[in-house]
Every structure is written in C-alpha cells, then in structure tokens.
C-alpha cells in the first residue's frame, strides 16, 4: 500500500468584511468545519441536566470594522470562530473555539491569564486548565490539535469533574480535519500571517515580552522555503519530534529585530523559538517575570544560565530564555502536555542550543 501525503486543509471565507453576518448563524459543527481554519470539536456528552446545545459560527473575512455581533472589539481583524452554548437545569456555560494566532498563547491558556490555574489530564497526553477568566467567571482552557478551546461558566455551578469530563469528551467534528489541519503550516492557517491586521500587544509567557505596533510587522517565509531559510540562518529544522514548518522575521519597518520559528509535532504540540542579535530586539536579559502565577528556576547550559518558567511540573507550558556564545539571545516557548514538563522541555532547549553551536555558521538575522 502506498502512503499518500495528507492534503493541506482549505476552508471557506468571505471576500469582504461588509459581507459578515450581523448575527452569527446557528450551524452544527460538521457543516461549520468547512469555514474554520482550525479543527472544530464537538461535545460527545453534556453535563448532567444540560440538554440544550447551540453552536454559532463567526465566518472569516478580511480586516475591517463592521457592526457584527461577536466580533472582537480590540482589532479590525475578522478571524473565524465558533461558539457553543450549553444549558439546562438552571445552569449554562459556553465554549469558544478558534486558532490563537496573533501571538503565542500565553501559558497555553491565555483566557486564564493572571489567575492561579490547575491542570487536569484529559487523555492522549493532553491537558485542560481550570481557573478564572478575564471576566471573573469560573473557566477552563485547552489546546487540542492547535485549536484553542475556552470554557466560561455563565450561570449556576459546575464541578471540576464535570468540566474535565466535558473536555475529555470533545471529538473532532469531521474525521479528516485533524490530519489535514496538522499537515498545514501555521503560516498558511494564521489569519495574522495572511492579512495586514493590526498587531495586538498581549503577554506570551511567564516572562515579559510584548510586540506593539499599528501594523502587523511579521514577514512570513513561504512554506516551501522554510528549510533553506533556516539552514542559511544556522537554525535547526528539527528538535526531538518537533519539526520547523513556519518562520517569520519581525521588525520596525527599518530593520529586522527578531526571528520566530514555529515547530510542531505530529500530535499538534508546538514550540516557538524567538532569536535576535544580543540587544537588537525586544528580548531583554535577564528576563523579568510577567504577572501570571508560575514557578521560575535558573538552570545551567554549558556554564550559561537558562531562565525557566512553567505553570505545572507535570504538564509544563514552559518558557525558557538563554544566550548563545556567538552573540544572540534565544527564547523557547512550549505548549502544555504530559510529555512537555520542565525536564523534557530543557532537553529540547539543549538540543536546539547544541544544533546551533554545531552549525558553526549561525547568522541569526546578522
């Protein structure tokens, strides 16, 4: 039997912001998947007493401000999103699904930023985080095959066990979406990589790093050229089971400041490497803590300090900063998972650093 390559994911979108639905239409998940640049998940079981589930779709359109319910108030971007409201017995919650692609998802659960979070395993090495969202609601968040799935309790009380069971019971809306989305480079999926949408200044990890600007300044490398581009920079294409599939340079319009590399694993886990010439970008050493509760440590890498932060010793969501002896600064972020705790993550840091040193010709934007 011949193994045929998986076809990249292609989805529908609107040609004009003016064509956006003023009220997102109710549409069940299997039909909505064709409009999403991410894997859409559906609950296979609802919490006890909840017998009503309604899903609505926000379609993708080019940037432009329109009067439409459910669109983001902090940007002129119009990315795709799906909202499910589940209710019954005087209780109500909602799920939001989308591709978090304007920055790296902070601590892998950005809607819970600033609150003390608790992880729980939901099978296949995946994790859901429980905490409080930015509206003060009891909430939960997970990334499943790259999709950010956020839950917020709107009415009544739900136990931790109920919320964990809901996430553990999520299933792909269509069977072929998972392999096809995971086979599509991040730069081809990302709304912000494809459109000149305004940048959004948000936290990205345990340590402080923000990109600010009126226009999105990322210059993404064509997918077919990523390997050659990274080889010319002396940056490794692989790290453990992770492989680089997207890369971008970020600058201020006059000079390049930072290089970002997106590494993904076959399961959809993600690493994000940021590199800059020492002092030539927005990474500032030593790094300063951001406000999210987390553990921080300093480790040694061939006599150099590695500043490591993480949310959970078991599941990670790690953030590591270090400096290369050839004169550039590095930061590695990781998604959360049972195989991405601090020790496994530090091994990836060591592998990337070792590959950079072995290259012997690293230029990293220089």
Short mmCIF file of C-alpha atoms in Angstrom, two decimals:
data_model
loop_
_atom_site.label_atom_id
_atom_site.label_comp_id
_atom_site.label_asym_id
_atom_site.label_seq_id
_atom_site.Cartn_x
_atom_site.Cartn_y
_atom_site.Cartn_z
CA UNK A 1 0.00 0.00 0.00
CA UNK A 2 1.33 3.44 -0.95
CA UNK A 3 1.10 6.10 1.75
CA UNK A 4 -0.24 9.19 0.09
CA UNK A 5 0.63 12.60 1.53
CA UNK A 6 -2.11 14.24 3.56
CA UNK A 7 -3.74 17.12 1.70
CA UNK A 8 -3.39 20.55 3.36
CA UNK A 9 -6.53 21.99 4.90
CA UNK A 10 -8.51 24.51 2.85
CA UNK A 11 -11.54 26.37 4.15
CA UNK A 12 -14.13 28.88 3.04
CA UNK A 13 -14.08 32.60 3.90
CA UNK A 14 -15.84 35.80 2.91
CA UNK A 15 -14.31 38.17 0.35
CA UNK A 16 -15.35 41.37 2.16
CA UNK A 17 -15.82 42.43 5.77
CA UNK A 18 -19.11 44.02 4.67
CA UNK A 19 -20.44 40.52 3.95
CA UNK A 20 -20.11 39.40 7.58
CA UNK A 21 -23.28 38.11 9.23
CA UNK A 22 -24.65 40.76 11.56
CA UNK A 23 -25.64 37.91 13.90
CA UNK A 24 -23.55 34.73 13.70
CA UNK A 25 -25.78 31.96 12.29
CA UNK A 26 -26.60 28.77 14.16
CA UNK A 27 -24.88 25.93 12.35
CA UNK A 28 -23.94 22.48 13.57
CA UNK A 29 -20.26 21.54 13.83
CA UNK A 30 -19.93 19.20 10.85
CA UNK A 31 -21.10 21.93 8.45
CA UNK A 32 -19.24 24.72 10.25
CA UNK A 33 -15.88 22.92 9.95
CA UNK A 34 -15.60 23.96 6.27
CA UNK A 35 -15.49 27.62 7.41
CA UNK A 36 -12.81 27.17 10.08
CA UNK A 37 -9.02 27.42 9.76
CA UNK A 38 -8.76 25.13 12.80
CA UNK A 39 -10.02 21.73 13.96
CA UNK A 40 -13.56 22.13 15.27
CA UNK A 41 -14.51 19.98 18.28
CA UNK A 42 -17.96 18.88 19.43
CA UNK A 43 -19.06 17.58 22.85
CA UNK A 44 -19.81 13.85 22.90
CA UNK A 45 -21.57 14.18 26.24
CA UNK A 46 -23.06 17.07 28.19
CA UNK A 47 -23.02 17.72 31.96
CA UNK A 48 -25.91 16.12 33.85
CA UNK A 49 -29.15 18.05 33.42
CA UNK A 50 -27.86 20.02 30.42
CA UNK A 51 -29.88 19.04 27.38
CA UNK A 52 -29.55 22.06 25.10
CA UNK A 53 -26.54 22.81 22.90
CA UNK A 54 -26.50 25.56 20.27
CA UNK A 55 -23.46 26.39 18.13
CA UNK A 56 -22.96 29.58 16.12
CA UNK A 57 -20.30 30.39 13.53
CA UNK A 58 -18.36 33.60 13.02
CA UNK A 59 -17.01 33.45 9.46
CA UNK A 60 -13.60 34.68 8.40
CA UNK A 61 -13.38 37.94 6.40
CA UNK A 62 -10.61 40.43 5.55
CA UNK A 63 -9.84 43.13 8.14
CA UNK A 64 -12.44 45.87 8.51
CA UNK A 65 -14.70 47.21 11.24
CA UNK A 66 -18.36 46.32 10.87
CA UNK A 67 -21.33 46.20 13.21
CA UNK A 68 -21.49 42.48 13.82
CA UNK A 69 -22.33 40.58 16.99
CA UNK A 70 -19.47 38.53 18.39
CA UNK A 71 -16.59 40.26 16.60
CA UNK A 72 -13.57 41.30 18.63
CA UNK A 73 -13.56 44.88 20.00
CA UNK A 74 -9.75 45.19 20.16
CA UNK A 75 -8.85 44.75 16.48
CA UNK A 76 -10.15 45.27 12.96
CA UNK A 77 -9.41 41.59 12.28
CA UNK A 78 -12.24 39.21 11.40
CA UNK A 79 -10.96 35.67 12.02
CA UNK A 80 -13.16 32.59 12.17
CA UNK A 81 -14.59 31.42 15.48
CA UNK A 82 -17.21 29.02 16.79
CA UNK A 83 -19.29 29.45 19.95
CA UNK A 84 -21.33 26.72 21.65
CA UNK A 85 -23.77 27.47 24.47
CA UNK A 86 -24.72 24.51 26.66
CA UNK A 87 -27.55 24.84 29.18
CA UNK A 88 -30.18 23.06 31.25
CA UNK A 89 -31.45 22.81 34.80
CA UNK A 90 -30.67 26.43 35.58
CA UNK A 91 -27.01 26.07 34.55
CA UNK A 92 -25.29 27.50 31.49
CA UNK A 93 -21.78 27.59 30.03
CA UNK A 94 -20.21 28.42 26.71
CA UNK A 95 -17.34 27.08 24.65
CA UNK A 96 -15.32 29.26 22.24
CA UNK A 97 -13.09 27.68 19.63
CA UNK A 98 -10.55 29.43 17.39
CA UNK A 99 -6.94 29.48 16.26
CA UNK A 100 -4.99 31.72 18.65
CA UNK A 101 -2.59 33.10 16.05
CA UNK A 102 -1.78 36.76 16.80
CA UNK A 103 0.89 35.73 19.35
CA UNK A 104 1.96 32.59 21.19
CA UNK A 105 -0.88 31.62 23.59
CA UNK A 106 0.39 32.80 26.99
CA UNK A 107 0.98 29.85 29.36
CA UNK A 108 -1.03 27.85 26.79
CA UNK A 109 -4.27 29.10 28.44
CA UNK A 110 -4.39 32.89 27.78
CA UNK A 111 -8.03 33.39 28.86
CA UNK A 112 -6.97 32.39 32.39
CA UNK A 113 -4.04 34.81 32.45
CA UNK A 114 -3.32 36.21 35.90
CA UNK A 115 -5.30 33.58 37.82
CA UNK A 116 -3.99 30.58 39.70
CA UNK A 117 -4.63 27.59 37.42
CA UNK A 118 -4.99 23.85 37.98
CA UNK A 119 -4.19 21.25 35.29
CA UNK A 120 -6.05 18.01 34.67
CA UNK A 121 -5.26 15.23 32.21
CA UNK A 122 -7.88 14.57 29.52
CA UNK A 123 -6.26 11.65 27.69
CA UNK A 124 -3.64 11.17 24.97
CA UNK A 125 -1.17 13.36 26.89
CA UNK A 126 -3.46 16.39 26.68
CA UNK A 127 -4.33 18.77 29.50
CA UNK A 128 -7.14 21.17 30.42
CA UNK A 129 -6.52 24.12 32.73
CA UNK A 130 -9.09 25.27 35.32
CA UNK A 131 -9.12 28.79 36.72
CA UNK A 132 -10.80 32.20 36.44
CA UNK A 133 -11.09 34.10 33.16
CA UNK A 134 -10.62 37.81 32.47
CA UNK A 135 -14.34 38.44 33.13
CA UNK A 136 -14.12 36.86 36.58
CA UNK A 137 -16.03 33.75 35.53
CA UNK A 138 -15.12 30.21 36.50
CA UNK A 139 -13.38 28.96 33.39
CA UNK A 140 -11.25 26.34 31.65
CA UNK A 141 -8.99 26.20 28.62
CA UNK A 142 -7.18 23.64 26.47
CA UNK A 143 -5.37 23.47 23.15
CA UNK A 144 -6.41 20.45 21.11
CA UNK A 145 -4.63 19.82 17.79
CA UNK A 146 -3.73 23.55 17.88
CA UNK A 147 -7.32 24.72 18.44
CA UNK A 148 -7.80 26.92 21.50
CA UNK A 149 -10.97 25.78 23.30
CA UNK A 150 -12.12 28.13 26.07
CA UNK A 151 -14.96 27.45 28.51
CA UNK A 152 -16.70 30.03 30.69
CA UNK A 153 -19.43 29.31 33.25
CA UNK A 154 -22.24 31.83 32.67
CA UNK A 155 -24.88 30.63 35.13
CA UNK A 156 -25.03 28.14 38.01
CA UNK A 157 -22.30 25.87 39.31
CA UNK A 158 -20.29 23.13 37.62
CA UNK A 159 -17.82 20.87 39.40
CA UNK A 160 -14.22 20.40 38.29
CA UNK A 161 -15.05 16.81 37.37
CA UNK A 162 -17.87 17.97 35.08
CA UNK A 163 -15.66 20.47 33.26
CA UNK A 164 -12.81 17.97 32.86
CA UNK A 165 -15.24 15.33 31.57
CA UNK A 166 -16.64 17.79 29.04
CA UNK A 167 -13.16 18.47 27.63
CA UNK A 168 -12.19 14.79 27.70
CA UNK A 169 -15.32 14.05 25.68
CA UNK A 170 -14.63 16.53 22.88
CA UNK A 171 -14.39 14.85 19.48
CA UNK A 172 -13.44 16.21 16.03
CA UNK A 173 -16.47 17.40 14.11
CA UNK A 174 -15.15 15.75 10.94
CA UNK A 175 -12.69 12.85 10.84
CA UNK A 176 -10.30 14.23 8.23
CA UNK A 177 -9.91 17.71 9.75
CA UNK A 178 -7.26 16.73 12.33
CA UNK A 179 -4.64 15.23 9.98
CA UNK A 180 -5.24 17.87 7.30
CA UNK A 181 -5.03 20.86 9.67
CA UNK A 182 -1.91 19.42 11.31
CA UNK A 183 -0.37 18.92 7.86
CA UNK A 184 -0.89 22.62 7.03
CA UNK A 185 1.89 25.02 8.09
CA UNK A 186 0.95 27.55 10.75
CA UNK A 187 1.77 30.45 8.40
CA UNK A 188 -0.87 29.19 5.94
CA UNK A 189 -3.50 28.82 8.66
CA UNK A 190 -2.79 32.03 10.60
CA UNK A 191 -5.12 34.94 9.90
CA UNK A 192 -2.44 37.40 11.10
CA UNK A 193 0.16 35.87 8.78
CA UNK A 194 -2.20 36.18 5.80
CA UNK A 195 -3.69 39.63 6.43
CA UNK A 196 -2.25 43.07 7.34
CA UNK A 197 -4.24 43.16 10.58
CA UNK A 198 -3.17 45.44 13.43
CA UNK A 199 -0.89 43.82 15.99
CA UNK A 200 -2.23 43.07 19.45
CA UNK A 201 0.02 43.57 22.46
CA UNK A 202 -0.55 40.58 24.72
CA UNK A 203 1.53 38.53 27.16
CA UNK A 204 3.16 35.47 25.65
CA UNK A 205 4.61 33.54 28.59
CA UNK A 206 5.92 33.54 32.14
CA UNK A 207 8.47 36.26 31.30
CA UNK A 208 7.72 39.68 29.82
CA UNK A 209 7.73 40.04 26.05
CA UNK A 210 5.25 42.11 24.04
CA UNK A 211 5.11 43.20 20.42
CA UNK A 212 3.42 46.51 19.78
CA UNK A 213 2.66 48.30 16.54
CA UNK A 214 -0.07 49.77 14.40
CA UNK A 215 0.51 47.23 11.64
CA UNK A 216 1.37 43.57 11.79
CA UNK A 217 5.08 43.54 11.11
CA UNK A 218 5.66 39.82 10.63
CA UNK A 219 7.25 38.88 7.31
CA UNK A 220 6.49 35.16 6.90
CA UNK A 221 8.74 32.91 4.83
CA UNK A 222 6.93 30.90 2.09
CA UNK A 223 6.36 27.38 3.40
CA UNK A 224 8.40 25.75 0.64
CA UNK A 225 11.43 27.89 1.57
CA UNK A 226 11.46 27.42 5.35
CA UNK A 227 14.11 24.67 5.39
CA UNK A 228 16.56 26.58 3.20
CA UNK A 229 15.91 29.82 5.06
CA UNK A 230 16.66 28.28 8.46
CA UNK A 231 19.74 26.48 7.12
CA UNK A 232 21.08 29.85 5.97
CA UNK A 233 20.46 31.23 9.47
CA UNK A 234 22.15 28.23 11.11
CA UNK A 235 18.90 27.36 12.93
CA UNK A 236 17.94 23.66 13.30
CA UNK A 237 14.96 22.33 11.39
CA UNK A 238 14.23 19.61 13.96
CA UNK A 239 14.23 19.29 17.76
CA UNK A 240 13.22 15.89 19.07
CA UNK A 241 9.87 15.00 17.48
CA UNK A 242 9.30 18.64 16.52
CA UNK A 243 9.91 19.96 13.02
CA UNK A 244 10.08 23.59 11.88
CA UNK A 245 7.26 24.36 9.46
CA UNK A 246 6.90 28.15 9.58
CA UNK A 247 9.23 31.09 10.15
CA UNK A 248 8.93 34.87 10.21
CA UNK A 249 11.06 37.94 10.82
CA UNK A 250 9.72 40.80 12.90
CA UNK A 251 10.98 44.38 12.71
CA UNK A 252 10.07 48.04 12.98
CA UNK A 253 9.89 48.76 9.26
CA UNK A 254 13.53 49.78 9.06
CA UNK A 255 15.47 46.81 10.45
CA UNK A 256 14.85 43.20 11.37
CA UNK A 257 14.69 42.65 15.10
CA UNK A 258 13.67 39.07 15.74
CA UNK A 259 13.31 35.70 14.07
CA UNK A 260 10.39 33.45 15.05
CA UNK A 261 10.33 29.74 14.19
CA UNK A 262 7.25 27.56 14.67
CA UNK A 263 7.97 23.88 15.39
CA UNK A 264 5.15 21.35 15.55
CA UNK A 265 4.90 17.67 16.47
CA UNK A 266 2.75 15.02 14.75
CA UNK A 267 0.19 15.37 17.57
CA UNK A 268 -0.10 19.16 17.19
CA UNK A 269 2.08 20.20 20.13
CA UNK A 270 4.01 23.39 19.40
CA UNK A 271 7.30 25.11 20.16
CA UNK A 272 8.02 28.74 19.31
CA UNK A 273 11.66 29.85 19.09
CA UNK A 274 12.48 33.58 19.11
CA UNK A 275 16.04 34.69 18.31
CA UNK A 276 17.72 38.07 17.99
CA UNK A 277 21.17 39.56 17.89
CA UNK A 278 22.02 40.34 21.53
CA UNK A 279 20.35 43.62 22.43
CA UNK A 280 18.99 44.01 18.90
CA UNK A 281 15.37 43.18 19.57
CA UNK A 282 12.71 43.08 22.26
CA UNK A 283 14.08 40.20 24.32
CA UNK A 284 15.65 41.82 27.40
CA UNK A 285 18.14 39.88 29.57
CA UNK A 286 17.85 38.83 32.26
CA UNK A 287 14.11 38.32 31.68
CA UNK A 288 11.55 39.85 34.04
CA UNK A 289 8.55 37.95 35.38
CA UNK A 290 5.15 38.71 33.96
CA UNK A 291 2.14 38.65 36.31
CA UNK A 292 0.86 35.10 35.74
CA UNK A 293 1.40 32.75 38.73
CA UNK A 294 4.17 30.31 37.83
CA UNK A 295 7.34 28.62 39.02
CA UNK A 296 10.71 30.01 37.94
CA UNK A 297 14.15 28.43 38.07
CA UNK A 298 17.65 29.03 36.71
CA UNK A 299 19.48 26.08 35.15
CA UNK A 300 22.96 25.78 33.65
CA UNK A 301 23.67 25.06 29.99
CA UNK A 302 27.40 24.64 29.36
CA UNK A 303 28.04 27.22 32.07
CA UNK A 304 25.39 29.66 30.79
CA UNK A 305 22.18 30.39 32.71
CA UNK A 306 18.81 29.27 31.35
CA UNK A 307 15.88 31.12 32.89
CA UNK A 308 12.95 28.68 33.00
CA UNK A 309 9.33 29.34 33.95
CA UNK A 310 6.39 26.94 33.92
CA UNK A 311 2.86 26.54 35.21
CA UNK A 312 2.98 22.85 36.14
CA UNK A 313 5.81 20.42 36.88
CA UNK A 314 3.73 17.69 35.24
CA UNK A 315 2.40 19.50 32.17
CA UNK A 316 4.69 22.47 31.63
CA UNK A 317 3.57 25.33 29.46
CA UNK A 318 7.27 26.25 29.67
CA UNK A 319 9.12 29.46 28.87
CA UNK A 320 12.95 29.40 28.61
CA UNK A 321 15.41 32.25 27.90
CA UNK A 322 19.14 31.92 27.34
CA UNK A 323 22.06 33.45 25.43
CA UNK A 324 24.25 31.89 22.78
CA UNK A 325 28.02 32.42 23.00
CA UNK A 326 28.09 33.75 19.41
CA UNK A 327 26.19 36.85 20.49
CA UNK A 328 22.48 36.32 20.20
CA UNK A 329 19.53 35.84 22.54
CA UNK A 330 17.07 32.96 22.44
CA UNK A 331 13.65 32.20 23.85
CA UNK A 332 11.71 28.95 23.55
CA UNK A 333 8.01 28.61 24.41
CA UNK A 334 6.10 25.35 24.55
CA UNK A 335 2.51 24.19 24.56
CA UNK A 336 1.35 22.11 27.52
CA UNK A 337 1.24 18.33 27.65
CA UNK A 338 2.19 15.27 29.66
CA UNK A 339 5.43 14.96 27.63
CA UNK A 340 6.36 18.65 27.82
CA UNK A 341 7.13 19.13 31.51
CA UNK A 342 10.22 21.10 32.59
CA UNK A 343 12.78 18.29 32.22
CA UNK A 344 11.64 17.26 28.75
CA UNK A 345 11.47 20.92 27.75
CA UNK A 346 15.01 21.61 28.98
CA UNK A 347 16.18 18.68 26.85
CA UNK A 348 14.69 20.44 23.81
CA UNK A 349 16.45 23.67 24.81
CA UNK A 350 19.71 21.75 24.97
CA UNK A 351 19.08 20.09 21.60
CA UNK A 352 18.37 23.41 19.87
CA UNK A 353 21.36 25.10 21.50
CA UNK A 354 23.64 22.20 20.58
CA UNK A 355 22.46 22.25 16.96
CA UNK A 356 23.07 25.99 16.75
CA UNK A 357 26.61 25.55 18.03
CA UNK A 358 27.33 22.61 15.73
CA UNK A 359 26.18 24.62 12.71
CA UNK A 360 29.29 26.75 13.20
CA UNK A 361 27.92 29.39 10.85
CA UNK A 362 24.88 30.77 12.58
CA UNK A 363 23.91 34.20 11.31
CA UNK A 364 20.52 34.63 13.06
CA UNK A 365 19.46 37.83 11.33
CA UNK A 366 23.01 39.02 11.05
#
